[in-house]
Coordinates of C-alpha atoms in Angstrom, one line a residue:
Chain A
M1 CA 0.0 0.0 0.5
A2 CA 1.3 3.0 -0.9
T3 CA 1.6 5.9 1.6
R4 CA 1.0 9.7 1.4
L5 CA 3.5 12.0 2.6
Q6 CA 5.1 15.6 2.0
F7 CA 8.0 17.6 2.5
E8 CA 8.0 21.1 3.4
N9 CA 4.5 21.4 1.8
S10 CA 6.0 20.3 -1.1
C11 CA 4.4 17.3 -2.7
E12 CA 7.4 16.7 -4.9
I13 CA 8.9 14.1 -2.4
G14 CA 10.7 12.1 -5.5
A15 CA 12.7 15.3 -5.2
F16 CA 13.6 14.7 -1.9
S17 CA 14.4 11.3 -1.8
K18 CA 16.1 8.1 -3.4
L19 CA 14.3 5.1 -2.6
T20 CA 15.6 1.5 -4.2
N21 CA 15.1 -2.2 -2.5
A22 CA 18.6 -1.6 -0.9
Y23 CA 18.4 1.3 1.0
C24 CA 17.0 4.6 0.8
L25 CA 18.3 8.2 1.1
T26 CA 16.5 11.5 2.4
A27 CA 16.9 15.3 2.2
I28 CA 17.7 16.6 5.6
G29 CA 14.6 18.6 5.7
G30 CA 12.9 21.7 8.3
S31 CA 10.8 18.8 10.0
E32 CA 11.2 15.6 10.9
N33 CA 7.9 14.3 9.3
F34 CA 9.6 13.0 6.8
Y35 CA 12.4 10.6 7.4
S36 CA 9.7 9.8 10.0
A37 CA 7.6 8.4 7.9
F38 CA 10.7 6.5 5.7
E39 CA 11.5 5.1 8.9
A40 CA 7.8 3.4 10.0
E41 CA 8.0 1.7 6.9
L42 CA 11.6 0.4 6.6
A43 CA 13.4 0.8 9.6
D44 CA 13.3 -2.7 10.1
V45 CA 14.5 -3.6 6.5
I46 CA 16.6 -1.3 5.0
P47 CA 19.0 1.6 5.8
V48 CA 17.6 5.6 5.9
V49 CA 20.1 8.0 5.4
K50 CA 19.7 11.8 5.7
T51 CA 22.1 13.2 3.0
S52 CA 22.8 16.1 1.4
I53 CA 23.9 16.0 -2.4
G54 CA 26.4 19.1 -3.3
G55 CA 25.0 20.8 -0.3
T56 CA 21.6 20.8 -1.7
R57 CA 18.3 18.9 -0.6
L58 CA 17.7 17.9 -4.5
V59 CA 18.8 14.2 -3.0
G60 CA 16.3 12.6 -5.6
F61 CA 17.1 14.7 -8.7
L62 CA 21.0 14.2 -8.8
S63 CA 21.3 10.5 -7.9
V64 CA 20.7 7.5 -9.5
G65 CA 20.4 4.0 -7.8
N66 CA 19.4 0.2 -7.2
K67 CA 20.8 -2.4 -4.7
N68 CA 23.8 -2.9 -6.9
G69 CA 24.6 1.1 -6.3
L70 CA 24.5 4.6 -6.6
L71 CA 25.7 7.2 -8.8
L72 CA 26.2 11.2 -7.4
P73 CA 27.2 14.0 -9.2
H74 CA 30.4 15.4 -9.8
T75 CA 28.7 18.4 -7.3
T76 CA 29.1 15.8 -4.7
T77 CA 31.9 16.5 -1.5
D78 CA 33.9 14.5 -0.4
Q79 CA 32.4 14.7 3.5
E80 CA 29.2 13.7 1.7
L81 CA 30.8 10.9 -0.5
Q82 CA 32.2 9.3 3.4
H83 CA 28.9 9.9 4.6
L84 CA 26.8 8.2 2.2
R85 CA 30.2 5.5 2.0
N86 CA 30.3 5.0 5.4
S87 CA 26.0 4.3 5.9
L88 CA 25.3 2.7 3.1
P89 CA 26.2 -1.9 3.3
D90 CA 28.8 -2.2 2.0
Q91 CA 27.7 -4.0 -1.3
V92 CA 26.3 -1.0 -2.6
V93 CA 29.0 0.7 -4.4
V94 CA 28.9 4.6 -4.0
Q95 CA 31.2 6.4 -7.2
R96 CA 30.9 9.9 -7.6
I97 CA 30.7 10.8 -11.6
E98 CA 31.8 13.0 -14.1
E99 CA 29.2 13.8 -16.1
K100 CA 28.3 17.0 -17.4
L101 CA 23.9 15.8 -17.1
S102 CA 24.6 16.3 -13.5
A103 CA 20.7 15.7 -12.6
L104 CA 21.3 12.1 -13.0
G105 CA 18.1 11.0 -11.0
N106 CA 16.2 13.2 -13.8
C107 CA 18.0 11.8 -16.7
I108 CA 18.1 8.2 -15.8
A109 CA 15.4 5.8 -14.6
C110 CA 16.6 2.7 -13.3
N111 CA 15.3 -0.5 -11.5
D112 CA 17.6 -3.7 -10.9
H113 CA 18.4 -4.7 -14.2
V114 CA 17.5 -2.5 -16.4
A115 CA 18.0 1.1 -17.0
L116 CA 16.5 4.1 -19.7
A117 CA 18.8 6.7 -19.8
H118 CA 19.0 10.6 -21.3
T119 CA 19.5 10.2 -24.9
D120 CA 21.9 12.9 -25.1
L121 CA 24.4 10.8 -21.8
D122 CA 28.3 10.6 -22.0
K123 CA 29.4 7.1 -22.6
E124 CA 31.0 6.6 -20.2
T125 CA 28.4 7.1 -17.6
E126 CA 26.4 4.0 -19.8
E127 CA 29.2 2.4 -19.3
L128 CA 29.5 3.1 -15.4
L129 CA 25.7 2.4 -15.5
A130 CA 26.0 -0.7 -16.5
D131 CA 29.0 -1.5 -14.2
V132 CA 28.3 0.0 -11.0
L133 CA 24.9 -0.6 -11.3
G134 CA 24.9 -4.3 -13.2
V135 CA 21.9 -2.9 -15.5
E136 CA 21.5 -2.9 -19.4
V137 CA 20.7 0.6 -20.5
F138 CA 18.6 2.1 -23.2
R139 CA 18.4 5.5 -24.4
Q140 CA 14.9 6.5 -24.8
T141 CA 12.9 8.9 -24.7
V142 CA 9.1 8.7 -22.9
A143 CA 7.0 10.8 -24.1
G144 CA 8.9 12.4 -26.5
N145 CA 11.3 13.2 -23.2
V146 CA 14.5 13.1 -22.9
L147 CA 14.1 13.0 -19.3
S148 CA 13.7 9.8 -18.8
G149 CA 14.6 10.2 -15.2
S150 CA 11.1 12.4 -14.9
Y151 CA 9.0 11.2 -16.4
C152 CA 9.1 7.0 -15.5
A153 CA 8.8 5.5 -11.6
L154 CA 10.3 2.2 -12.1
S155 CA 10.7 -1.0 -9.9
N156 CA 11.2 -4.4 -10.5
R157 CA 7.6 -4.9 -11.0
G158 CA 6.2 -2.3 -13.2
G159 CA 6.4 1.3 -14.6
L160 CA 4.2 4.4 -14.1
V161 CA 5.2 7.2 -17.4
H162 CA 3.9 10.2 -18.6
P163 CA 0.6 10.1 -19.6
H164 CA 0.9 11.3 -23.0
T165 CA 2.9 8.0 -23.4
S166 CA 0.9 6.6 -26.5
I167 CA 0.3 2.7 -26.9
E168 CA 3.1 2.1 -29.5
D169 CA 5.8 3.5 -26.7
L170 CA 3.9 1.5 -24.3
D171 CA 4.4 -1.3 -25.7
E172 CA 7.9 -0.8 -27.1
L173 CA 9.5 0.7 -23.3
S174 CA 7.6 -2.8 -21.3
T175 CA 9.3 -4.7 -23.4
L176 CA 12.4 -3.5 -23.7
L177 CA 12.2 -3.0 -19.4
Q178 CA 10.2 -6.4 -19.5
V179 CA 7.7 -5.2 -17.1
P180 CA 4.1 -4.3 -17.2
L181 CA 3.8 -0.4 -17.7
V182 CA 0.5 2.0 -17.1
A183 CA 0.5 5.8 -18.3
G184 CA -0.8 7.7 -15.8
T185 CA -0.2 10.6 -13.3
V186 CA 1.0 11.3 -9.5
N187 CA -0.2 14.1 -6.9
R188 CA -3.4 15.1 -8.5
G189 CA -2.5 15.0 -12.4
S190 CA 1.4 15.7 -12.3
E191 CA 2.8 14.5 -14.9
A192 CA 6.5 14.4 -13.6
I193 CA 5.9 11.0 -12.3
A194 CA 9.5 10.4 -10.8
A195 CA 9.5 13.7 -9.3
G196 CA 6.2 13.3 -7.0
M197 CA 6.6 9.4 -6.0
V198 CA 9.4 7.4 -4.7
V199 CA 9.2 3.1 -5.1
N200 CA 10.6 -0.4 -4.6
D201 CA 9.6 -4.0 -4.8
W202 CA 7.7 -3.5 -1.7
T203 CA 6.9 0.0 -1.1
A204 CA 5.9 3.4 -2.5
F205 CA 5.8 7.1 -0.8
C206 CA 3.6 9.2 -3.0
G207 CA 2.8 13.4 -2.4
S208 CA -0.3 14.3 -0.5
D209 CA -2.1 15.6 -3.3
T210 CA -2.4 12.1 -4.8
T211 CA -5.8 11.7 -5.4
A212 CA -7.4 8.2 -4.8
T213 CA -7.6 6.5 -8.0
E214 CA -4.2 7.8 -8.6
L215 CA -3.2 5.6 -5.7
S216 CA -5.0 2.8 -6.6
V217 CA -3.0 2.5 -10.2
I218 CA 0.3 2.8 -8.2
D219 CA -0.7 0.0 -6.4
N220 CA -2.0 -2.1 -8.7
V221 CA 0.4 -1.7 -11.4
F222 CA 3.7 -2.2 -9.0
M223 CA 1.8 -4.9 -7.5
L224 CA 2.1 -3.6 -3.9
R225 CA -0.8 -5.1 -2.4
G226 CA 0.6 -8.2 -1.5
D227 CA -0.3 -11.3 -3.6
T228 CA -2.3 -10.2 -6.8
R229 CA -0.7 -11.2 -10.2
P230 CA 0.5 -8.9 -12.6
G231 CA -2.4 -6.3 -13.9
D232 CA -5.2 -8.1 -11.8
G233 CA -7.1 -5.5 -9.8
F234 CA -6.3 -2.9 -12.8
D235 CA -7.7 -5.1 -15.1
G236 CA -11.1 -4.6 -13.0
M237 CA -11.2 -1.2 -12.4
R238 CA -10.3 -1.0 -16.0
K239 CA -13.4 -0.3 -16.6
S240 CA -14.4 2.6 -14.2
L241 CA -11.2 4.0 -15.2
L242 CA -11.2 4.6 -19.0
D243 CA -13.5 5.3 -21.2
S244 CA -13.1 3.4 -24.9
Y245 CA -14.9 4.9 -27.6
K246 CA -16.3 1.8 -30.6
Chain B
M1 CA -35.5 34.5 -14.7
P2 CA -32.7 33.7 -12.9
R3 CA -30.8 37.2 -12.0
R4 CA -27.4 36.5 -13.2
P5 CA -24.6 39.2 -12.3
R6 CA -24.5 41.3 -15.3
R7 CA -21.1 42.4 -14.5
H8 CA -20.4 44.1 -18.3
Q9 CA -23.7 46.7 -17.3
R10 CA -21.2 48.0 -14.7
L11 CA -17.7 48.1 -16.6
K12 CA -18.9 50.0 -19.0
S13 CA -18.8 53.1 -16.8
W14 CA -15.2 52.8 -16.8
P15 CA -13.3 55.5 -18.8
I16 CA -11.4 52.6 -20.9
T17 CA -10.9 54.9 -24.1
F18 CA -8.9 57.4 -21.7
S19 CA -7.0 54.6 -20.6
P20 CA -3.1 53.4 -21.9
F21 CA -5.1 50.8 -23.0
G22 CA -7.3 52.7 -25.1
R23 CA -4.7 54.7 -26.7
A24 CA -2.7 51.5 -27.4
L25 CA -5.6 50.2 -29.4
A26 CA -6.0 53.8 -31.4
R27 CA -2.2 53.6 -31.8
M28 CA -2.8 50.3 -33.4
G29 CA -5.3 50.9 -35.7
S30 CA -3.0 54.1 -37.5
V31 CA -0.8 51.6 -38.7
S32 CA -0.5 48.9 -40.7
K33 CA 2.2 46.6 -38.9
P34 CA 2.6 46.7 -35.8
K35 CA 5.5 47.8 -34.3
R36 CA 7.6 47.0 -31.3
H37 CA 6.0 49.2 -28.8
S38 CA 8.7 51.0 -26.4
E39 CA 6.8 50.0 -23.5
S40 CA 7.3 46.2 -22.9
I41 CA 4.0 45.0 -21.3
E42 CA 0.5 45.6 -22.7
N43 CA -1.2 46.5 -18.9
H44 CA -5.4 45.6 -18.8
T45 CA -8.1 47.8 -17.8
P46 CA -10.9 45.6 -17.4
S47 CA -13.1 46.2 -20.8
S48 CA -16.7 44.4 -21.9
A49 CA -16.8 40.8 -21.6
S50 CA -18.8 38.6 -19.8
N51 CA -17.0 36.9 -16.5
G52 CA -14.8 39.2 -15.7
F53 CA -12.4 38.2 -17.8
V54 CA -10.6 40.4 -20.6
K55 CA -10.0 39.5 -24.4
H56 CA -7.1 41.7 -25.6
P57 CA -7.7 41.4 -29.5
L58 CA -4.1 43.0 -30.6
D59 CA -2.0 40.4 -32.5
E60 CA 1.3 41.4 -30.5
K61 CA 3.7 39.0 -31.4
P62 CA 6.0 41.4 -34.7
E63 CA 5.7 39.1 -37.6
G64 CA 8.7 37.3 -38.8
S65 CA 9.3 39.7 -41.5
E66 CA 9.6 43.0 -38.8
S67 CA 12.0 41.3 -36.4
S68 CA 15.5 41.6 -39.0
D69 CA 17.4 40.8 -36.3
G70 CA 15.4 38.1 -34.4
E71 CA 17.5 39.0 -31.6
F72 CA 16.3 39.3 -28.0
D73 CA 17.1 42.5 -26.4
G74 CA 15.5 42.1 -23.5
V75 CA 11.7 43.0 -24.0
V76 CA 9.0 40.5 -23.5
Q77 CA 5.6 40.9 -25.0
A78 CA 3.0 39.4 -22.5
D79 CA -0.9 40.4 -22.5
F80 CA -2.1 39.6 -19.0
A81 CA -6.0 38.6 -18.3
F82 CA -7.6 38.3 -15.4
F83 CA -10.3 35.4 -15.1
D84 CA -12.0 33.7 -12.1
P85 CA -10.7 30.9 -10.3
K86 CA -11.0 27.6 -11.8
P87 CA -10.1 23.7 -10.3
N88 CA -7.6 23.1 -13.5
D89 CA -5.4 26.2 -11.2
F90 CA -4.4 23.7 -8.4
H91 CA -1.5 23.5 -9.4
G92 CA -0.4 27.2 -10.6
V93 CA -2.1 28.9 -7.2
K94 CA -0.3 26.0 -5.3
T95 CA 2.8 27.2 -6.6
L96 CA 2.2 30.4 -6.0
L97 CA 0.7 29.7 -1.6
Q98 CA 4.0 27.4 -1.3
T99 CA 5.4 30.4 1.3
Y100 CA 2.7 31.9 2.7
L101 CA 2.3 30.0 5.8
D102 CA 6.8 30.1 6.2
V103 CA 7.9 26.9 6.3
E104 CA 5.0 25.3 8.5
E105 CA 3.6 22.0 7.4
W106 CA -0.4 22.6 6.9
D107 CA -3.0 22.2 4.5
L108 CA -2.0 24.0 1.5
S109 CA -3.7 21.9 -0.5
G110 CA -7.2 22.4 1.9
F111 CA -7.1 26.1 1.6
V112 CA -6.0 26.3 -2.4
D113 CA -9.2 23.9 -3.3
L114 CA -11.5 26.7 -0.3
I115 CA -9.8 29.5 -3.2
L116 CA -10.9 27.6 -6.1
E117 CA -14.4 27.0 -5.1
Q118 CA -15.1 30.6 -4.5
T119 CA -15.8 31.7 -8.2
T120 CA -17.4 34.8 -7.4
V121 CA -15.2 36.2 -5.2
G122 CA -11.4 36.3 -6.7
T123 CA -9.3 36.9 -9.9
V124 CA -6.7 34.9 -11.0
V125 CA -4.0 36.2 -13.5
K126 CA -2.5 34.1 -16.6
V127 CA -1.2 35.1 -19.9
E128 CA -3.7 34.7 -22.7
D129 CA -3.7 31.8 -24.8
D130 CA -0.9 29.9 -22.6
E131 CA -0.5 26.5 -23.1
D132 CA 1.0 26.2 -19.4
E133 CA -2.1 28.0 -17.9
G134 CA 0.9 29.1 -16.1
I135 CA -0.6 31.7 -12.8
F136 CA 1.2 34.8 -12.4
A137 CA -0.8 36.3 -10.1
L138 CA -3.6 35.5 -7.6
A139 CA -6.0 37.8 -4.8
T140 CA -8.9 37.0 -3.0
A141 CA -10.7 37.3 -0.2
L142 CA -12.0 34.7 2.6
N143 CA -14.5 35.5 5.1
L144 CA -13.5 33.7 7.9
S145 CA -16.2 32.3 9.4
R146 CA -18.2 31.0 6.8
Y147 CA -15.0 28.6 6.2
R148 CA -14.2 28.5 10.2
E149 CA -14.6 24.5 9.4
Q150 CA -11.8 23.9 7.9
K151 CA -8.9 22.8 8.5
C152 CA -6.1 25.3 7.0
I153 CA -8.4 28.3 8.2
I154 CA -8.0 26.8 11.9
Q155 CA -3.9 26.1 11.4
L156 CA -4.2 29.8 9.6
K157 CA -5.7 31.0 13.1
D158 CA -3.6 29.2 15.3
L159 CA -0.2 30.5 13.4
F160 CA -1.5 34.0 14.1
L161 CA -2.3 33.9 17.0
A162 CA 1.2 32.2 18.1
K163 CA 2.7 34.7 16.0
A164 CA 1.1 37.6 18.2
S165 CA 0.9 36.3 21.6
Q166 CA 4.3 38.9 22.1
E167 CA 2.3 41.3 21.1
K168 CA 0.1 42.0 23.9
G169 CA -1.9 44.7 22.8
V170 CA -2.4 43.4 19.2
A171 CA -3.2 39.3 20.1
D172 CA -6.1 41.0 21.5
Q173 CA -7.6 42.7 18.6
L174 CA -6.7 39.9 16.7
R175 CA -8.1 37.3 18.6
L176 CA -11.2 39.8 18.7
L177 CA -11.1 39.7 14.5
L178 CA -10.5 35.9 14.0
G179 CA -13.0 34.9 16.4
E180 CA -16.4 36.9 17.8
Q181 CA -16.0 39.1 14.5
A182 CA -15.1 36.7 12.1
H183 CA -18.3 36.9 10.6
N184 CA -17.4 40.6 9.4
V185 CA -13.5 39.4 8.7
G186 CA -12.4 38.9 5.2
L187 CA -8.8 37.5 4.8
L188 CA -7.2 39.0 2.2
V189 CA -4.7 37.0 -0.2
S190 CA -2.6 38.3 -2.6
Q191 CA 0.4 36.4 -4.1
R192 CA 2.1 36.9 -7.5
V193 CA 4.9 36.4 -8.9
V194 CA 8.1 38.9 -8.0
N195 CA 8.2 40.7 -11.6
L196 CA 5.0 41.0 -12.2
P197 CA 3.8 44.6 -13.7
P198 CA 3.0 46.8 -11.2
Q199 CA 0.4 48.4 -13.8
L200 CA -2.0 45.4 -13.6
L201 CA -2.2 46.0 -9.5
P202 CA -4.5 48.9 -9.6
P203 CA -7.1 46.7 -11.7
L204 CA -6.0 43.1 -9.7
Y205 CA -7.2 45.7 -7.1
D206 CA -10.4 46.6 -8.6
S207 CA -11.9 43.9 -9.2
L208 CA -11.1 42.5 -6.0
F209 CA -13.4 45.0 -4.1
N210 CA -15.6 45.4 -7.1
E211 CA -16.1 41.4 -7.0
V212 CA -16.8 42.2 -3.3
S213 CA -19.7 44.8 -3.5
W214 CA -21.4 43.1 -6.3
A215 CA -21.6 39.4 -3.9
T216 CA -23.1 41.5 -1.7
E217 CA -25.9 41.5 -4.0
D218 CA -25.4 39.1 -6.4
E219 CA -25.1 35.5 -4.0
P220 CA -27.8 33.6 -4.1
T221 CA -28.5 33.2 -0.3
E222 CA -28.5 35.6 2.7
E223 CA -26.9 34.4 4.3
L224 CA -23.8 34.4 1.4
R225 CA -24.6 38.2 0.6
N226 CA -23.9 38.8 4.4
S227 CA -20.7 37.1 4.3
F228 CA -18.9 39.5 2.3
R229 CA -20.0 42.5 4.3
F230 CA -16.8 43.0 5.2
K231 CA -15.5 45.5 7.9
H232 CA -12.4 44.7 8.4
Y233 CA -9.5 42.6 6.0
V234 CA -6.6 40.8 7.4
M235 CA -3.2 40.2 5.6
L236 CA -0.7 38.9 6.2
S237 CA 2.5 39.6 4.1
K238 CA 6.2 40.1 3.7
I239 CA 8.2 42.6 4.8
Y240 CA 12.4 42.9 5.2
K241 CA 13.0 45.3 8.1
H242 CA 16.7 47.0 8.3
K243 CA 18.5 45.7 11.3
N244 CA 20.1 48.6 12.6
P245 CA 17.1 51.3 12.6
E246 CA 19.5 52.9 14.4
Q247 CA 22.2 53.5 12.3
K248 CA 19.8 55.7 9.7
R249 CA 19.8 58.3 11.5
K250 CA 23.8 58.1 11.1
R251 CA 23.9 58.5 7.4
S252 CA 23.8 61.0 6.1
D253 CA 22.2 59.7 2.9
D254 CA 18.6 58.3 3.6
S255 CA 19.4 55.9 0.6
E256 CA 18.3 53.3 3.0
E257 CA 14.6 52.6 3.7
A258 CA 13.9 51.5 8.1
I259 CA 11.6 49.1 6.0
V260 CA 11.3 47.5 2.2
Y261 CA 8.0 46.3 0.7
V262 CA 8.2 43.6 -0.8
K263 CA 4.3 44.7 -2.5
P264 CA 4.1 48.2 -3.3
E265 CA 0.8 48.2 -2.2
D266 CA 1.6 47.0 1.5
E267 CA 3.0 50.4 2.3
I268 CA -0.3 51.9 1.6
F269 CA -2.2 48.9 3.7
H270 CA 0.7 49.5 6.6
T271 CA -0.3 52.6 6.7
L272 CA -4.0 52.6 7.2
S273 CA -4.3 49.8 9.0
S274 CA -6.2 49.7 12.4
W275 CA -3.3 47.8 13.5
S276 CA -0.3 45.8 12.8
F277 CA 2.8 43.9 13.8
C278 CA 5.8 41.9 12.7
F279 CA 7.4 38.7 13.1
P280 CA 10.9 36.8 12.2
L281 CA 9.9 34.4 9.1
R282 CA 12.1 30.7 9.9
T283 CA 13.3 30.8 6.4
Q284 CA 16.2 33.6 5.9
Q285 CA 16.8 33.7 2.3
P286 CA 20.7 34.4 1.7
A287 CA 19.9 38.0 0.6
P288 CA 21.0 39.8 -2.6
H289 CA 24.0 42.8 -2.2
E290 CA 21.5 45.9 -1.8
M291 CA 19.4 43.8 1.3
K292 CA 22.4 42.7 2.7
N293 CA 21.1 44.8 5.9
Y294 CA 18.1 43.8 5.8
R295 CA 16.0 40.6 7.3
S296 CA 13.1 39.3 5.9
M297 CA 9.9 39.6 8.9
G298 CA 6.3 38.6 8.4
L299 CA 3.6 41.3 8.8
I300 CA -0.1 40.8 9.9
M301 CA -2.0 44.3 9.6
A302 CA -6.1 44.8 10.0
V303 CA -7.4 46.9 7.5
E304 CA -11.0 48.4 8.0
A305 CA -13.1 48.0 5.3
D306 CA -14.2 51.7 4.7
K307 CA -10.5 52.6 3.9
I308 CA -10.4 50.4 0.7
P309 CA -11.7 53.5 -1.3
T310 CA -8.4 55.6 -0.1
F311 CA -6.5 52.7 -0.7
R312 CA -7.7 52.6 -4.4
Q313 CA -6.8 55.6 -4.8
E314 CA -3.7 55.8 -3.6
L315 CA -2.8 52.8 -5.3
G316 CA -3.7 54.9 -8.9
S317 CA -1.5 57.6 -8.0
L318 CA 1.6 55.4 -6.5
I319 CA 1.4 52.8 -9.5
N320 CA 1.1 56.0 -12.1
E321 CA 4.2 58.0 -10.5
S322 CA 6.5 55.1 -10.6

């Protein structure tokens, strides 16, 4: 079941946090509520680490990672790098990379097996993605947008993409990524999916403006409801959610 | 037939032809090709249109043949139009109100919903035919008693009272206005992007206060009509106060003011206010060089509704002379 929360009145929680199957990063915020929400869900399972990146709170936009590793932009300070290396599990390789597109979270969407990358990403970055994160990299746009990281939220079980993604693109992406995909919105109609939510294999967090319908779609596509089969609940909801004109 | 607000009847009495807008129209009519205007922004006076929203008939985009070098010389042409709040405006309005209560966590989305539901009083300023539907400014007045059950209003009232707790005399007056007299009190909310042209301010406030007076006659129920008979307006704004006010007297040139108002109309409101007080804001943003001696403060003040005509007059002259 997805949880709703906000970071200092902003519903763009994907900007201020990064969630993977092995760890969770959160920004250092004004109130403890943000961090506590993550702690409540994840404390027993994976470490929740408070950090900044390059002195900013935008940990979600600037970093990309999965259970194998974490890549950080060149603006990350040495202290932040050391702090992260100390706090994260040993099997997670933390690396700072030289990439001119330094908002890595906006440019790259990934799970533990595949990644969708900005079309102008450096060759070295692509190789590092493959080596450090252990993923197969596809340079793809999402609904015509090069910032694949912003407009797509991905886990090993499903993905949510920009609402204007065409059916053909959805099918193509779904084949590449080998997970079921749904085009939808988060935070009451916002198209920046990855800014509005973070997800891993068993839980998700969304901005507090997210409507109940959006939450059900998220629960279904990422299979957060326990023992449902792929697309199970969604097919049931399909009639009430989508109009089809024959 | 049920009576509907007939705004354009009242607007006909406005002297549109003598406004800068009218002069620009006349100018446009006399030349064959639109030339680049010396003033960068076309302002608006409400002309006859339904629902109080304004149509600007001029085609402002310079023709391709006209702009010979195509370089951007820093002048942006924009048509601003005033609209009633719509549910679609949610994200734009929420962005404008993000810092309304500083960093306090409160039901901001609920507050935005309140503003958008009140279509009779409330104006949003957008750019005409803008696909992004970006909101540039917002002005509205909310009756504190009508919405007293709403979580956001309760939180807002508690916050105001908490900030006023230091100021003995004022705290009691604030408590009165927020409590017993709430049915006569309107919360004036006015937020805008920083660089909005000041020529838009008189029409914006005029449309707001006009809507308030029309609502006292046009609303369907007696209760709603009464809810707009405001006797007081309470508002929260941001100002910059000089850190060392005594230092100012030592300087020979009085170039540094004691208080810098982020919104120009706040100065007029402050002068006309029945009472006011400041409190420090928790977020201190890194100030530009000119502002390094100032710190940002919140300002809460109450203005009697009788003073509004004076305000409108002074705002007009302030904008015209600047």
